[in-house]
XYZ file of C-alpha atoms in Angstrom:
527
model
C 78.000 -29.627 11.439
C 79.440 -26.186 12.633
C 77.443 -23.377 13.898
C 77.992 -19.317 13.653
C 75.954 -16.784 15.145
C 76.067 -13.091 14.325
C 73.707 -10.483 16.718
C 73.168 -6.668 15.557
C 71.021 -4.684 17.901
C 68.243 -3.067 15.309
C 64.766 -1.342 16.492
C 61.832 0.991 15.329
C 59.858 2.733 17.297
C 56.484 3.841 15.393
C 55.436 6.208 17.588
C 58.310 8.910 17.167
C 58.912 8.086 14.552
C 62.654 7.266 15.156
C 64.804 4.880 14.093
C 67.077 2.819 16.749
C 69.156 -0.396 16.944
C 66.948 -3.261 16.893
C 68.513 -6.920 18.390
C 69.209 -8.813 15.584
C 69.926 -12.913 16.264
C 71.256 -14.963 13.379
C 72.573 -18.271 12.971
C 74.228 -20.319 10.957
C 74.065 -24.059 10.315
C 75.896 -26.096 7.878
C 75.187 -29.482 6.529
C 76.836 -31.871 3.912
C 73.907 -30.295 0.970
C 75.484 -27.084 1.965
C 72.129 -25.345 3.395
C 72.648 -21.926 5.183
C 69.819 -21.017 7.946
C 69.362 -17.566 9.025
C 67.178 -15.775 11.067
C 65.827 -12.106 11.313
C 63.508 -9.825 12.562
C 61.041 -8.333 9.899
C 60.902 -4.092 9.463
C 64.858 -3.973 9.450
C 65.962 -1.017 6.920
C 67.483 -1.375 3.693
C 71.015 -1.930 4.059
C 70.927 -4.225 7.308
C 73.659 -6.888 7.319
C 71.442 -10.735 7.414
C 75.370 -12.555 7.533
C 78.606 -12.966 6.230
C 77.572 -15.244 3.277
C 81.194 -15.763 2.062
C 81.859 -17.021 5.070
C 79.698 -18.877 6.166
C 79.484 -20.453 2.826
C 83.442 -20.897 3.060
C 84.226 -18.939 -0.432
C 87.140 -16.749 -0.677
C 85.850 -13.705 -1.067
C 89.058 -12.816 -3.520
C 87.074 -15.210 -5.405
C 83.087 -14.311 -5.317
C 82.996 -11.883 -8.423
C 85.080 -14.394 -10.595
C 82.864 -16.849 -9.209
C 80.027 -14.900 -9.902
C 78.241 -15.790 -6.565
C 74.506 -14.604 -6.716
C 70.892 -15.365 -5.683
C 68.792 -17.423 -7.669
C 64.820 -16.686 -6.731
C 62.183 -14.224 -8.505
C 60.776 -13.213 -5.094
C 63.972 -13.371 -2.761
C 65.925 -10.852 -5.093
C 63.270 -8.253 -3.980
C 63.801 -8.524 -0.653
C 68.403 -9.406 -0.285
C 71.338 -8.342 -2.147
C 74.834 -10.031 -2.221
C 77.956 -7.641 -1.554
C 80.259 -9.130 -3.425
C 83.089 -7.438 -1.964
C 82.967 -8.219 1.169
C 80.229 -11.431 1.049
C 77.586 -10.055 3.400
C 73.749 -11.094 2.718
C 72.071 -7.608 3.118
C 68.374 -6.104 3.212
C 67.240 -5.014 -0.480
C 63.717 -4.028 0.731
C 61.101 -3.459 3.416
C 59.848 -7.006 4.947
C 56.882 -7.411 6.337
C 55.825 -10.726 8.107
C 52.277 -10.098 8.243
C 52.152 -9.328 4.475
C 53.803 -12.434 3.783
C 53.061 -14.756 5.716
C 50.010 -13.220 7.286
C 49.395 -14.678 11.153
C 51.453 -17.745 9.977
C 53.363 -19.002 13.006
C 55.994 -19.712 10.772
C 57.865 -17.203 7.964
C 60.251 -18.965 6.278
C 62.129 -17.100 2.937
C 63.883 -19.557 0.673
C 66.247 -18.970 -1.919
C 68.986 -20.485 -4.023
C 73.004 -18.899 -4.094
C 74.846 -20.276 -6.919
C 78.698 -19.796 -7.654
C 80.593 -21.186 -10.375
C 84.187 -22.042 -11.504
C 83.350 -25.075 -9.693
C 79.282 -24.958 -9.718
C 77.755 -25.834 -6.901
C 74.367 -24.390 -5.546
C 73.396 -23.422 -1.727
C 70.218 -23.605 -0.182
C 69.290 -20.634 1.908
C 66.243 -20.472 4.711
C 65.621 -17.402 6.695
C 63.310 -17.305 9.439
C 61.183 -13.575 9.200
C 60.490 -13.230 13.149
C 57.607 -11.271 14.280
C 58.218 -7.802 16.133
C 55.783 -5.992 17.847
C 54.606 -2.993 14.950
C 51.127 -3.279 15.141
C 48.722 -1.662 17.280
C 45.815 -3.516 18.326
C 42.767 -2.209 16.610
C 38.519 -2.134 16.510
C 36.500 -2.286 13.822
C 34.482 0.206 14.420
C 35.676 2.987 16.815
C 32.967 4.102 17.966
C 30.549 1.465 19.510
C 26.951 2.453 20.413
C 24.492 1.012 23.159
C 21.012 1.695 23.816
C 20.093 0.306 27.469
C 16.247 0.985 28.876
C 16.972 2.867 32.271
C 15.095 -0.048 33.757
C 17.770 -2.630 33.052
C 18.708 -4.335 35.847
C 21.756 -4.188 37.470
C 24.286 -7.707 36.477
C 23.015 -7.419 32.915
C 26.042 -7.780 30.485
C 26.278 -5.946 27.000
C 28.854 -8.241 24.808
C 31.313 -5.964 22.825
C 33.310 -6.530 19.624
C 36.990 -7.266 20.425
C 39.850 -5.876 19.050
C 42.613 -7.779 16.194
C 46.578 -7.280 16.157
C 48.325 -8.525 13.085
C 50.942 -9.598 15.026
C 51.268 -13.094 16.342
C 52.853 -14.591 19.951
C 53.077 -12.269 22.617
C 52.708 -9.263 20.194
C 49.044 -10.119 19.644
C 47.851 -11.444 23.155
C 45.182 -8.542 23.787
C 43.933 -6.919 27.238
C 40.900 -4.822 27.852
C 40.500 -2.033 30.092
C 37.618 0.428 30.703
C 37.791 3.824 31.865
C 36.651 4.917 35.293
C 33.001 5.307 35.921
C 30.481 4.573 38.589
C 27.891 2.462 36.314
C 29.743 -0.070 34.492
C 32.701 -2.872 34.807
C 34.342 -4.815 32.419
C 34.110 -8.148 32.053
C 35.405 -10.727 29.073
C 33.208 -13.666 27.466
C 35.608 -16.500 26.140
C 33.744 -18.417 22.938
C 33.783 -22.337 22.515
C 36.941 -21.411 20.047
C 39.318 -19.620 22.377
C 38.103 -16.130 21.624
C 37.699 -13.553 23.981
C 35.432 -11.145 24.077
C 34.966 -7.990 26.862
C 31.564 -7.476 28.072
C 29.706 -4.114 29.597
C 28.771 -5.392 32.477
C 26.220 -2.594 34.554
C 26.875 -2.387 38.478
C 24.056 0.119 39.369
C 20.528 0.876 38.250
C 20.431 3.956 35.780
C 18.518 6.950 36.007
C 17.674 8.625 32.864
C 16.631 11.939 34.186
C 19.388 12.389 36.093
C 22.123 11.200 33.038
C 20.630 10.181 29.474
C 24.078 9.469 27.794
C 27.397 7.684 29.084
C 30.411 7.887 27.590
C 33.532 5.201 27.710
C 36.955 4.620 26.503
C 37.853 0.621 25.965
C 41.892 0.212 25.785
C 42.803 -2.883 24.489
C 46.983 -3.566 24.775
C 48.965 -5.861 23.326
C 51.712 -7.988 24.891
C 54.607 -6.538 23.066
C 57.796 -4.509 24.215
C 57.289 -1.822 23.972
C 53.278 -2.253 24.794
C 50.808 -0.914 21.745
C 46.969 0.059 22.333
C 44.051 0.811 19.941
C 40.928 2.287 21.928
C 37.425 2.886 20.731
C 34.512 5.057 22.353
C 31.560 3.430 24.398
C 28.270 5.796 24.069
C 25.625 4.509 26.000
C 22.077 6.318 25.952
C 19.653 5.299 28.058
C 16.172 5.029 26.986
C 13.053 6.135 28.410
C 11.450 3.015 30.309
C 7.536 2.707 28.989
C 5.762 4.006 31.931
C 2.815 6.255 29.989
C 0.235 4.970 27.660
C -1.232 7.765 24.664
C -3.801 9.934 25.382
C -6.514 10.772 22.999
C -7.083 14.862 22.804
C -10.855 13.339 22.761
C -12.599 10.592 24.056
C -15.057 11.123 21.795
C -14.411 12.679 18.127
C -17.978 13.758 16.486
C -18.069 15.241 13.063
C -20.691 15.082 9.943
C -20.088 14.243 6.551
C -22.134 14.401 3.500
C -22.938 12.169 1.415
C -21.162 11.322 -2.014
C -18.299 13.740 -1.138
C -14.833 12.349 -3.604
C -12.778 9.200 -2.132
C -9.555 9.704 -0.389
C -11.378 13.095 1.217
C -10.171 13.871 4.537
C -13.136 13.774 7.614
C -11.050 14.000 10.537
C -7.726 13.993 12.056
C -7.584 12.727 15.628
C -4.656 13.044 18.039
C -2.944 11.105 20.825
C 0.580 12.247 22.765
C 2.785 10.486 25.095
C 5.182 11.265 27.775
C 7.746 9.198 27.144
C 10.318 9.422 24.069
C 12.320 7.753 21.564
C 10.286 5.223 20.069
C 8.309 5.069 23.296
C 6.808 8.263 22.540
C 6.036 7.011 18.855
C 2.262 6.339 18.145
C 0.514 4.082 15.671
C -2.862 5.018 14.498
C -5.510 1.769 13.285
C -8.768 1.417 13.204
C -10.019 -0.912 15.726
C -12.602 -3.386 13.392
C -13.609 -6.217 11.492
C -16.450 -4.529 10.141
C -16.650 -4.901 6.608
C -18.743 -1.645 5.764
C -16.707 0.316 7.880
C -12.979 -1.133 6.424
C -14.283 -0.595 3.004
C -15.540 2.925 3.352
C -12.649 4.795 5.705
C -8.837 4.632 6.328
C -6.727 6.027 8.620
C -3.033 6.661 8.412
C -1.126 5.409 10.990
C 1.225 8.216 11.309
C -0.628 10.669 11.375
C -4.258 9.943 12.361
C -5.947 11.663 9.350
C -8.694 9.607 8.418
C -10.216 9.667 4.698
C -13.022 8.149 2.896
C -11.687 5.063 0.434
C -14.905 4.098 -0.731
C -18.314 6.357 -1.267
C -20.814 7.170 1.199
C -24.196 6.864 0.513
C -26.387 8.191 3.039
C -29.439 5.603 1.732
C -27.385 2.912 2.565
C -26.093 4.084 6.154
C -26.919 7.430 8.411
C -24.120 6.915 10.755
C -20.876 5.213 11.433
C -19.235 4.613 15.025
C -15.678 3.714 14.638
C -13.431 3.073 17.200
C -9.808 4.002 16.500
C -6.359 2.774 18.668
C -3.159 4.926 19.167
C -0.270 2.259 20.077
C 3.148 3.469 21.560
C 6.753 1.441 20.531
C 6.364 -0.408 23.338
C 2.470 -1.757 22.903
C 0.971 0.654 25.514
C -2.410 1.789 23.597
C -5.485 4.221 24.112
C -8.839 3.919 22.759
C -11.196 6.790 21.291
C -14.732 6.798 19.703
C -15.647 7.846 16.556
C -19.084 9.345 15.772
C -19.900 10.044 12.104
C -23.046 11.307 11.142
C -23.907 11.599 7.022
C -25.765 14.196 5.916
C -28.439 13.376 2.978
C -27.770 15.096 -0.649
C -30.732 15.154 -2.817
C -29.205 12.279 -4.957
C -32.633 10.519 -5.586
C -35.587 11.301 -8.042
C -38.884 10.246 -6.660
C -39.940 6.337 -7.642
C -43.109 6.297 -8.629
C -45.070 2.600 -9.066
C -48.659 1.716 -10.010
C -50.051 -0.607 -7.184
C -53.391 -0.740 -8.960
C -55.041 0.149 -12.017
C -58.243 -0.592 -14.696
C -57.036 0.940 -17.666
C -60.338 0.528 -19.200
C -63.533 2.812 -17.698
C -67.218 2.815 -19.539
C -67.584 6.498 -20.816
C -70.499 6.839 -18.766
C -68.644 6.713 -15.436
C -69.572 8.566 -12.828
C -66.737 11.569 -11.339
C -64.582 10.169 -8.642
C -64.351 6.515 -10.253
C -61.187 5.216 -9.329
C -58.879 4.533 -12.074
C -55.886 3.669 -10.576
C -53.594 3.624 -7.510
C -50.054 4.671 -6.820
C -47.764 5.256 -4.470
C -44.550 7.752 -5.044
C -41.714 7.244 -2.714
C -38.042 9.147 -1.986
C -35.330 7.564 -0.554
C -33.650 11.143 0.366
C -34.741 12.722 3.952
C -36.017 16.042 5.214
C -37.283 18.655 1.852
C -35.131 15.956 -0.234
C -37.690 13.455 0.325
C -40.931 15.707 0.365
C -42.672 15.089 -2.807
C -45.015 16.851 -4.896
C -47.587 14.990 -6.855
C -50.006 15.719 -9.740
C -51.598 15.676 -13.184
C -49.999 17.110 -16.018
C -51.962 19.261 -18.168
C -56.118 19.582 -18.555
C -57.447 15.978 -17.954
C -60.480 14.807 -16.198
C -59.259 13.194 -13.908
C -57.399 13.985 -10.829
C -55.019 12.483 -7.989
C -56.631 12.520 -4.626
C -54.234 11.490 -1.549
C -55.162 8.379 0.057
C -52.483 7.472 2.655
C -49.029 8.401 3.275
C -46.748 8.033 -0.243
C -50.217 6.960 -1.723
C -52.311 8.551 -4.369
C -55.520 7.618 -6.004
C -56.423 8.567 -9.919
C -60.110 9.050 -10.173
C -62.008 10.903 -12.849
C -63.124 14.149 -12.058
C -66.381 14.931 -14.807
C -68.302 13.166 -17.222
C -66.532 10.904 -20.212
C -67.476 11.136 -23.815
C -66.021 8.203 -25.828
C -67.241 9.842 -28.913
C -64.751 12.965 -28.596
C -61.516 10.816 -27.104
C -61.491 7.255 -26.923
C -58.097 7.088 -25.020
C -56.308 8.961 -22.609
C -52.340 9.302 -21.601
C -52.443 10.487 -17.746
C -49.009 11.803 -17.131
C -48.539 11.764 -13.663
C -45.120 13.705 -12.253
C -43.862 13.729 -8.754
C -40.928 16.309 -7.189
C -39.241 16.785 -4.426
C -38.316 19.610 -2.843
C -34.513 19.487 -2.839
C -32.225 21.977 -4.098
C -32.072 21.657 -7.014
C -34.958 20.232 -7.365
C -35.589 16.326 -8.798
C -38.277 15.164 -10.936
C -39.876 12.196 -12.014
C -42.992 11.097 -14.357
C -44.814 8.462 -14.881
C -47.491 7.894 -17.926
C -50.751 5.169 -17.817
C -52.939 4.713 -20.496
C -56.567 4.193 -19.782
C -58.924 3.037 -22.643
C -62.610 4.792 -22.229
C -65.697 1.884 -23.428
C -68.223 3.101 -25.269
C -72.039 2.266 -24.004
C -74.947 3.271 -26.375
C -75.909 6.872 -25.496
C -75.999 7.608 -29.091
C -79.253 7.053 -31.285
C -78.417 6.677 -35.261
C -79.356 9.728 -37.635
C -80.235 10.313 -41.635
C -78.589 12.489 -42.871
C -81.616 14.145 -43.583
C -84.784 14.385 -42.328
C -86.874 14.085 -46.197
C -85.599 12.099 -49.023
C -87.174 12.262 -52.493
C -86.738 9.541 -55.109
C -87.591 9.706 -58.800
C -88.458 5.737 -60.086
C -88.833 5.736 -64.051
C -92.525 3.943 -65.494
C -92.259 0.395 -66.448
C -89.089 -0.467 -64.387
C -87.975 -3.843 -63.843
C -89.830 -5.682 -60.903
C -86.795 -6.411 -58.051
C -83.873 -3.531 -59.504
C -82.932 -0.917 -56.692
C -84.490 2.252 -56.886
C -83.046 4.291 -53.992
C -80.701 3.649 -50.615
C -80.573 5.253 -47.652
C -77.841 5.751 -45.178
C -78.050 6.782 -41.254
C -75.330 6.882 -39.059
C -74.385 5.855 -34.888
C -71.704 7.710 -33.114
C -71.074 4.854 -31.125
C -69.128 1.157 -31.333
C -69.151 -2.009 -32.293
C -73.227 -3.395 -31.657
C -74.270 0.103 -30.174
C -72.857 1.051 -33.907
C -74.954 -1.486 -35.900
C -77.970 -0.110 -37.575
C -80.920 -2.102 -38.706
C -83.667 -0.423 -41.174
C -87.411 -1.152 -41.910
C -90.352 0.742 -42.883
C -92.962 2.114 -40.797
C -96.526 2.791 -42.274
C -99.609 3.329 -40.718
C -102.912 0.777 -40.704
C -103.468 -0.702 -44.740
C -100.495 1.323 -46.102
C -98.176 -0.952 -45.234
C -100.348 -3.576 -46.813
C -100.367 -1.655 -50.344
C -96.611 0.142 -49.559
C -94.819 -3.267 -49.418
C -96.648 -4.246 -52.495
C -94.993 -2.297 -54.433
C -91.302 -1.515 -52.684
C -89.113 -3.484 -50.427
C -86.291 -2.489 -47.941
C -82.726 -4.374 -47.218
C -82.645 -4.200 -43.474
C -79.026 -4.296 -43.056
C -77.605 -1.898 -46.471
C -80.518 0.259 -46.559
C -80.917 0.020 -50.266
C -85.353 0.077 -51.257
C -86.008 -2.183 -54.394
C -89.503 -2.107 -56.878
C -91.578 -5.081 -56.208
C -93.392 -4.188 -59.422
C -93.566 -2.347 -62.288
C -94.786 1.493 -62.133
C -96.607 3.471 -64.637
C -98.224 6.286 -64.835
């Protein structure tokens, strides 16, 4: 085995953009399969000499175009070119290691050179060595902390860490921080091998007296020459939770009426605080687990305006006392009261209900019977629930107030079944809201008839003409009287009435039906 090395001096330096001689270290190895082994640095321009292939390959180069010597690989054409007349391997195009072979610690190129008139095929390896063209960089250049300015002094922030595409030397990384009288640097080395530099703070922090810091971390490579990537530390220092809210009230008072829409607005209450940032930020809540109260107001919590979600009715409570909670970011709350008083709406007609009644009287009642007794009732307050009670048109009877709400119906003059048999009392009760609400209520009462009627002919003489020699027992006249009153004071009975021996020669000759009235012969009459 025989060995050949070739050295060109071949460099770029990125940040003047100027192009100088970087050291270039090849070598050469042969072997009985004929393999060639080169190696070169990676970024060396188009046109840079890898080795004398004829050479090293042992071909006269007299001989390399008749012996058509060439490389045989899709991807290795890209990147070398043969000179045929003069058999050095030379740069076709840009190489870059970390695009190949990423952070690989090996880059190995691989190709085929072929030359016939004898055939016989060469192996070719070249090594792609890593320089030093990238930078070290952050992710994100500009890293924020937010610190309370009651952190205590030792207390480390972890920070990202910086990458370099390079490998070796070129990619070991060191941190430094710029000068300040808060903060040191410090690294944190993970389970893997990783390091990572820490904010470590040295002195307490004072956030009236500096709110914001701002630091550069330089992170360098170990390449020659040296490469850095920085990014910028801002640290703002929050206020530390020293003040709770404060309620502009204690106590918040207000009335409401009843019925008003849902989702109206009652009240806003307000609470500040000292402190800022989220410190300074207040929650609103109510502070409950009453059920009447949860479903009839909300509050929002950013604002403290608190609404109605469900309808007040002033019958069903007068007055609410909610208690209501402003909370801070950091769980410092205040208290206030809430005093709502609802205000009545004249939303209710007057009930009124029969407690007691005897729908059926004797017409011959005396005034100031008692037919019946009710009681009216309002659920509104104040004029709402003052009522107004009475008899609807020209009756005889009348209400008379017994007790509070109550109300007796008695008859004020005499009855007379005969002219009405049955009366409808209409009784209507108002209040005195605005407007005004009404409300009626109508009881029958039956009037009994007792026999204060005697029964009448229709007249006072009758005359009846009875032809001679009628048949004994046919009807020969009927007479009809008349009772204004009912049922057995109605029923009349007739009979006649003589006087001494008459009746004894009367009823001889005529006879009377008691019940139809109808008078029959007894005998024949002639003249």
């Amino acid at each position: 085995m025989a060995g050949l090395q070739l050295q060109e001096g071949q460099s770029m330096q990125g940040l003047r953009g100027q192009v100088i001689f970087l050291f270039l270290f090849s070598w050469l190895c042969h072997s009985v399969s004929g393999q060639i082994h080169y190696s070169i640095n990676e970024e060396l321009r188009k046109g840079s000499i890898v080795g004398n292939l004829s050479n090293d390959l042992e071909l006269n180069i007299n001989d390399l175009s008749r012996r058509r010597l060439r490389i045989v690989s899709d991807m290795s054409e890209k990147y070398f070119n043969i000179n045929l007349d003069n058999g050095n391997l030379v740069i076709a195009d840009r190489i870059d290691r970390e695009t190949l072979c990423g952070a690989s610690a090996d880059c190995v190129l691989t190709f085929d050179a072929v030359v016939e008139n004898p055939l016989n095929v060469f192996s070719i390896k070249i090594d792609i060595q890593d320089i030093n063209d990238n930078p070290p960089t952050f992710v994100h250049e500009n890293i924020k902390i937010e610190m309370s300015e009651s952190t205590s002094p030792g207390r480390r922030f972890l920070l990202q860490n910086a990458e370099d595409l390079d490998i070796g030397i070129n990619s070991l990384i060191t941190y430094k921080l710029s000068a300040n009288q808060y903060f040191a640097l410090g690294e944190k080395v993970s389970s893997d091998g990783s390091v990572f530099p820490e904010l470590i703070l040295e002195k307490p922090l004072d956030r009236e007296a500096q709110d914001k810091h701002e630091l550069i971390l330089t992170a360098s490579d170990g390449g020659n020459p040296l490469q850095t990537g920085t990014a910028l530390i801002t640290i703002i220092i929050n206020d530390i939770n020293d003040n709770s809210p404060i309620f502009t009230q204690d106590v918040y008072k207000v009335s409401v009426r009843e019925n008003i829409p849902v989702n109206s607005t009652i009240l806003q209450v307000s609470a500040s605080d000292e402190d800022e940032g989220i410190n300074a930020k207040i929650t609103y809540s109510i502070r409950t687990k009453a059920k009447n109260i949860l479903q009839t107001f909300t509050i929002n919590p950013r604002n403290g305006l608190i609404t109605t979600k469900g309808y007040i009715d002033y019958e069903v409570s007068r007055f609410y006392e909610i208690s209501v909670q402003a909370e801070d970011g950091g769980s410092l709350a205040a208290k206030a009261k809430i005093l709502i008083e609802i205000t009545d709406e004249n939303d209710n007609a007057p009930d009124i209900s029969i407690t007691s009644l005897s729908d059926i009287i004797p017409e011959d009642s005396a005034p100031g019977m008692v037919v019946a007794l009710i009681k009216v009732h309002d659920r509104d307050s104040g004029e709402n629930g003052e009522l107004q009670c009475k008899i609807k048109g020209d009756l005889p009877f009348e209400l008379i107030s017994s007790e509070s709400n109550f109300y007796k119906i008695v008859t004020k003059s005499s009855l007379d079944r005969e002219n009405i048999s049955s009366y409808n009392i209409t009784i209507q009760a108002s209040d005195k809201g605005s407007p005004e609400m009404t409300s009626s209520k109508v009881i029958q009462v039956n009037i009994t008839d007792v026999n204060d009627n005697a029964p009448g002919f229709e007249k006072l003489l009758y005359t009846a003409f009875v032809t001679e020699n009628n048949l004994p027992g046919s009807s020969i006249f009927s007479i009809q009287a008349k009772d204004m009153d009912s049922g057995d004071n109605a029923k009349i009975t007739y009979s006649i009435k003589t006087r001494g021996k008459e009746d004894d020669s009367l009823s001889s000759y005529m006879s009377l039906n008691p019940v139809t009235g109808v008078i029959y012969a007894q005998r024949s009459f002639e003249l």
